[in-house]
Amino acid sequence: MLMRMSKLFLRTLREDPADAEVASHRLLVRAGYIRRAAPGIYSWLPLGLKVLAKVEAVVREEMDAIGAQEVHFPALLPREPYEATGRWTEYGPSLFRLADRKEADYLLAPTHEEMFTLLVKDLYSSYKDLPLALYQIQTKYRDEARPRAGLIRGREFIMKDAYSFDIDEAGLAASYDAQRGAYERIFTRLGLDYVIVSAMSGAMGGSRSEEFLFPCEIGEDTFVRSPGGYAANVEAVHTPSPEPVEASLIAGLPAAEVADTPDTPTIESLVEVANATRPKPDGGAWTGADTLKNVVVTLVSPTGVRSLLVIGLPGDRQVDAKRLEAAVFPAEVEPAGEADLAAHPELVAGYIGPGVLGPNGAPRDDTDGARGAVRYLLDPRVVDGTSWITGANEAGKHVFGLVAGRDFTADGVIDVAEVREGDPAPDGSGPLELARGIEIGHIFALGQKFAKALDLKVLDSGGKAVTVTMGSYGIGVSRVLAAIAENTCDDKGLSWPVGVAPAHVHVLATGKDEAVFTTAQGLADELVAAGIEVLYDDRVKVSAGVKFADSELLGLPFALVVGRGLADGVVEVRTRATGEREELAPEVAVARLRDLLASASA
Amino acid sequence: MLMRMSKLFLRTLREDPADAEVASHRLLVRAGYIRRAAPGIYSWLPLGLKVLAKVEAVVREEMDAIGAQEVHFPALLPREPYEATGRWTEYGPSLFRLADRKEADYLLAPTHEEMFTLLVKDLYSSYKDLPLALYQIQTKYRDEARPRAGLIRGREFIMKDAYSFDIDEAGLAASYDAQRGAYERIFTRLGLDYVIVSAMSGAMGGSRSEEFLFPCEIGEDTFVRSPGGYAANVEAVHTPSPEPVEASLIAGLPAAEVADTPDTPTIESLVEVANATRPKPDGGAWTGADTLKNVVVTLVSPTGVRSLLVIGLPGDRQVDAKRLEAAVFPAEVEPAGEADLAAHPELVAGYIGPGVLGPNGAPRDDTDGARGAVRYLLDPRVVDGTSWITGANEAGKHVFGLVAGRDFTADGVIDVAEVREGDPAPDGSGPLELARGIEIGHIFALGQKFAKALDLKVLDSGGKAVTVTMGSYGIGVSRVLAAIAENTCDDKGLSWPVGVAPAHVHVLATGKDEAVFTTAQGLADELVAAGIEVLYDDRVKVSAGVKFADSELLGLPFALVVGRGLADGVVEVRTRATGEREELAPEVAVARLRDLLASASA
């Protein structure tokens, strides 16, 4: 393959696009790989499409290698199957919905569990047909509230989604492991570091799910890991509850007392006033951890119903927005608005306490929270017998020594407080370390959720109809491409691994000398004859400086510069990733590049 | 590549699907290549996807060979560019429209002229950048009123769309010819007969357009050709007008006379009564060609506005529905309904005449046809001075000797009468022959329509900004696959050309003998080692009869049967297309198949 820059549909940009915050996004646009068509929706230009095809090929090969069979479903799908599983509603505003000319409802599929389930139901009927693994590489749609970072969070994107079908849990475990292994090989081949973490299942349901994260500062996912090998998405971290205090001990605790704490709407101000006015009985100082903070949020159900929720948690912790979102799925979270709060005058901002919340408040009509006490959920740390400073539901007043279980109760537990560096791992494997990452793969042991909803059964060896057990396995192909770019780029531009580069060698003819162009063309032809993919910068009237800058921006693994040195019998080979440069005779350049490519691909 | 039937995600069907009228549709479903997901929307199963990939590869190679560069646009696009060119409205109900969570309007693109135009505008600015040809192979959407014939008229389908950009008409002509040549090579490689016919440009506009039709009884398009080489889609046939009669001759014609013609609401009954009551002056018999028939239809504009139209044409011709649709685009045609007619009591069914129509009728307010005389358009044959028997606008009465130009006029000409076998070709190249075909490609010399609407200009060599001249070139890739199936199938099943078959050789192990399976497996492995793609029917407990039937249904070019004959030292090679069978020793089977494949691919 020989591409000529003089003909290539490409314009590199010197300026960063205004909307690009992360390096891969900036550089993929500047280097002319992709172009924004609408928010979160991108066009692929020739070089980008070549990289995409190579990433897809790696994914396809590894899927085929574990016996998964490729199929291809439509993106435009009828409502009914998604209605049957509840996801037509559950997806809320993230689902692109439309009606056809006959007013029949359709959607643009964000994922295809329903369709795969129905297809297998349509074709297969016996345990002998299983196990089965199917996959597709296909365009998916999700109407993200906040598309960002270019290909990393798009609204139209390319995904490999695979599905396994087994007769039982043991079969699912084997299918799951096979996919997990293929994912490890895929990301290794793509040169992407990855961490496998326990994850929340979200819309998928199911018994077990793991994410493959590419560790990276700009990642949207936070994950934790411990020295002992625990790893989880922060959304999936399960905070252990302390042992509840024994009833006999609770009985001995002093009674709660309301105190004036003027101007203490924040935890900091409250701690300060508390230490100044009511010294801690054990002689130490009050801290935020002694206070019970009650945070009000609004939940919006997929059908648009709004309700308030108060979360009680130790005052030294914040509510983690993503943990909260994951915990209340499929509802969405919004800050409590004035209208929401107006219906609940008992909530005194800055001084909210358990006394008016949940079971402690006015009787509640569950069909409409606004008519009674607001639903109240507690952090797992707030176990029975723990004693707190908390709001007294009156401006300027707090209550001291309010004991959980004795003085108040809640509607349940919610584990959404921030996880901190150094918190203990839930499995006792040591203190947690926090890091960020980009989700590049997600695998789900779905179990029977979809098969049950859509009645996918096969006959077992005894002739009995049994529900099929499924798994689903996704890789964000276009996102993976961005992750590779993010992983390898530097301040000068992109820097592709050999396996996914749009071409292997960038041949640059610099200067005006005709001999330079003749030699460069000859070397380009030789490289192509050797099976090496070449991008040849054959532009005349373009300065060497521009060509070098473009070459670094485009990020092919190697460059072969034919320029001024040619008069002295040398050309230059540059390695993009390391910046190494090597002068050599033109006659040996092709062989040298072949060696470099061979060792880079190894 | 070795696929095993025992593992392949495939179930062949013995029964025809209820909704399938045409052979390719029936067989592609029965053979497990595709599966219906919704009306006009199909899923691709493993074998179908393999054929699709091969068809795409041929298209891609020939596009690359003429220097077209591959890109890939989103399917989900914002409204604005399509608004700018008028197509957001013009497409009417055929366009899938939707709104995102912010209520911004989007569409699922039926074709991408707007986006390509904007992308080139974004990147290029000089005549030196041109000519440029870009293409994509991409999923397209069209909300067809009547999806039919499986992949032949779908609502989600795969298309190769290419676009050319030139500085002037001469450049466009060269680009157009290059694409035309590539299309000829593509269809030749795919083994598809094709006819290139002049076509209507429809939504595209532009100066010249041609269709590639695969001649085929089940085709939706009718085309004509003459011995002298004229060929056109019937929609695009231009009927020559006779010379108008000279004014002096018109003056000598007798005056028109109204006559009683009771019970003559049809042309047949009118001709009968006319011959019985008012013999033709020249002594011959009146025929339908002497009558002027006035046909009422309702036009519905893309925005839903309804208006009546009357078409006057010789009574021996029908209005051709597809020619009418093409002529009134972007309006749609409906039969005139009762409500439409109620507003026009002057239209007396069966006796409508020019007297109340168009300029001859009551004064008309053009903004609402219902308030005045109905718009009236004439067939090109109805030139000034021609004399007609036609309706007198009163039940049971017709007028004789009504002369066009003297006694009535019209609002214009409309060329929508049926074209008949034997009609003269408009270019004088002889009588027309009619045939049907499937549109497999369509090329358009667009000219400047899109570039003007979206302001795509480049600087010419003199530094002046000039509007770019464009072409657009489509191949219905999924439809082409169906056309190939239609072209090669027989009553037993599909029969793929080597170049697009899902595999080359179907190895069948028939019987229960273990030696059969061992030998078959060995031969399959040998074939694969020789670079031949194999589908191996390794199913146990499946009868030879079922395996043969499946093999004929699936339609691989060659079958290698290992069965009963093995005991006598022979296996059988079958050629699907011809039904030929050949017994030979297992040792020479691979070499024989290699030869057969080589000559079939040549």
Short mmCIF file of C-alpha atoms in Angstrom, two decimals, chain B residues 16-17 20 40 94 106 139 149 179 196 256 265 284 295 369 381 445 453-454 457 483 494 513 564 591 598:
data_model
loop_
_atom_site.label_atom_id
_atom_site.label_comp_id
_atom_site.label_asym_id
_atom_site.label_seq_id
_atom_site.Cartn_x
_atom_site.Cartn_y
_atom_site.Cartn_z
CA ASP B 16 -40.70 -20.77 2.48
CA PRO B 17 -41.13 -17.73 4.72
CA ALA B 20 -41.24 -13.84 0.65
CA GLY B 40 -37.45 -4.15 5.47
CA SER B 94 -39.22 8.42 3.47
CA TYR B 106 -31.68 14.42 13.60
CA THR B 139 -25.54 1.60 6.46
CA ALA B 149 -38.36 -8.62 -1.73
CA GLN B 179 -16.91 5.87 -11.81
CA ILE B 196 -26.90 1.18 -18.42
CA ALA B 256 -66.78 21.31 -32.04
CA PRO B 265 -68.07 6.59 -18.76
CA GLY B 284 -62.60 4.84 -40.80
CA VAL B 295 -57.37 11.49 -15.47
CA GLY B 369 -56.25 24.87 -6.35
CA ARG B 381 -49.00 14.12 -28.16
CA ALA B 445 -23.62 14.26 -12.60
CA ALA B 453 -26.60 25.26 -1.33
CA LEU B 454 -23.73 24.68 1.10
CA LYS B 457 -16.05 27.01 -3.33
CA ALA B 483 -29.43 -9.66 -7.30
CA LEU B 494 -28.71 -20.67 -4.08
CA ASP B 513 -18.88 -45.15 8.48
CA ARG B 564 -20.71 -44.91 0.12
CA ALA B 591 -6.06 -31.07 -7.22
CA ALA B 598 -9.11 -21.71 -10.96
#
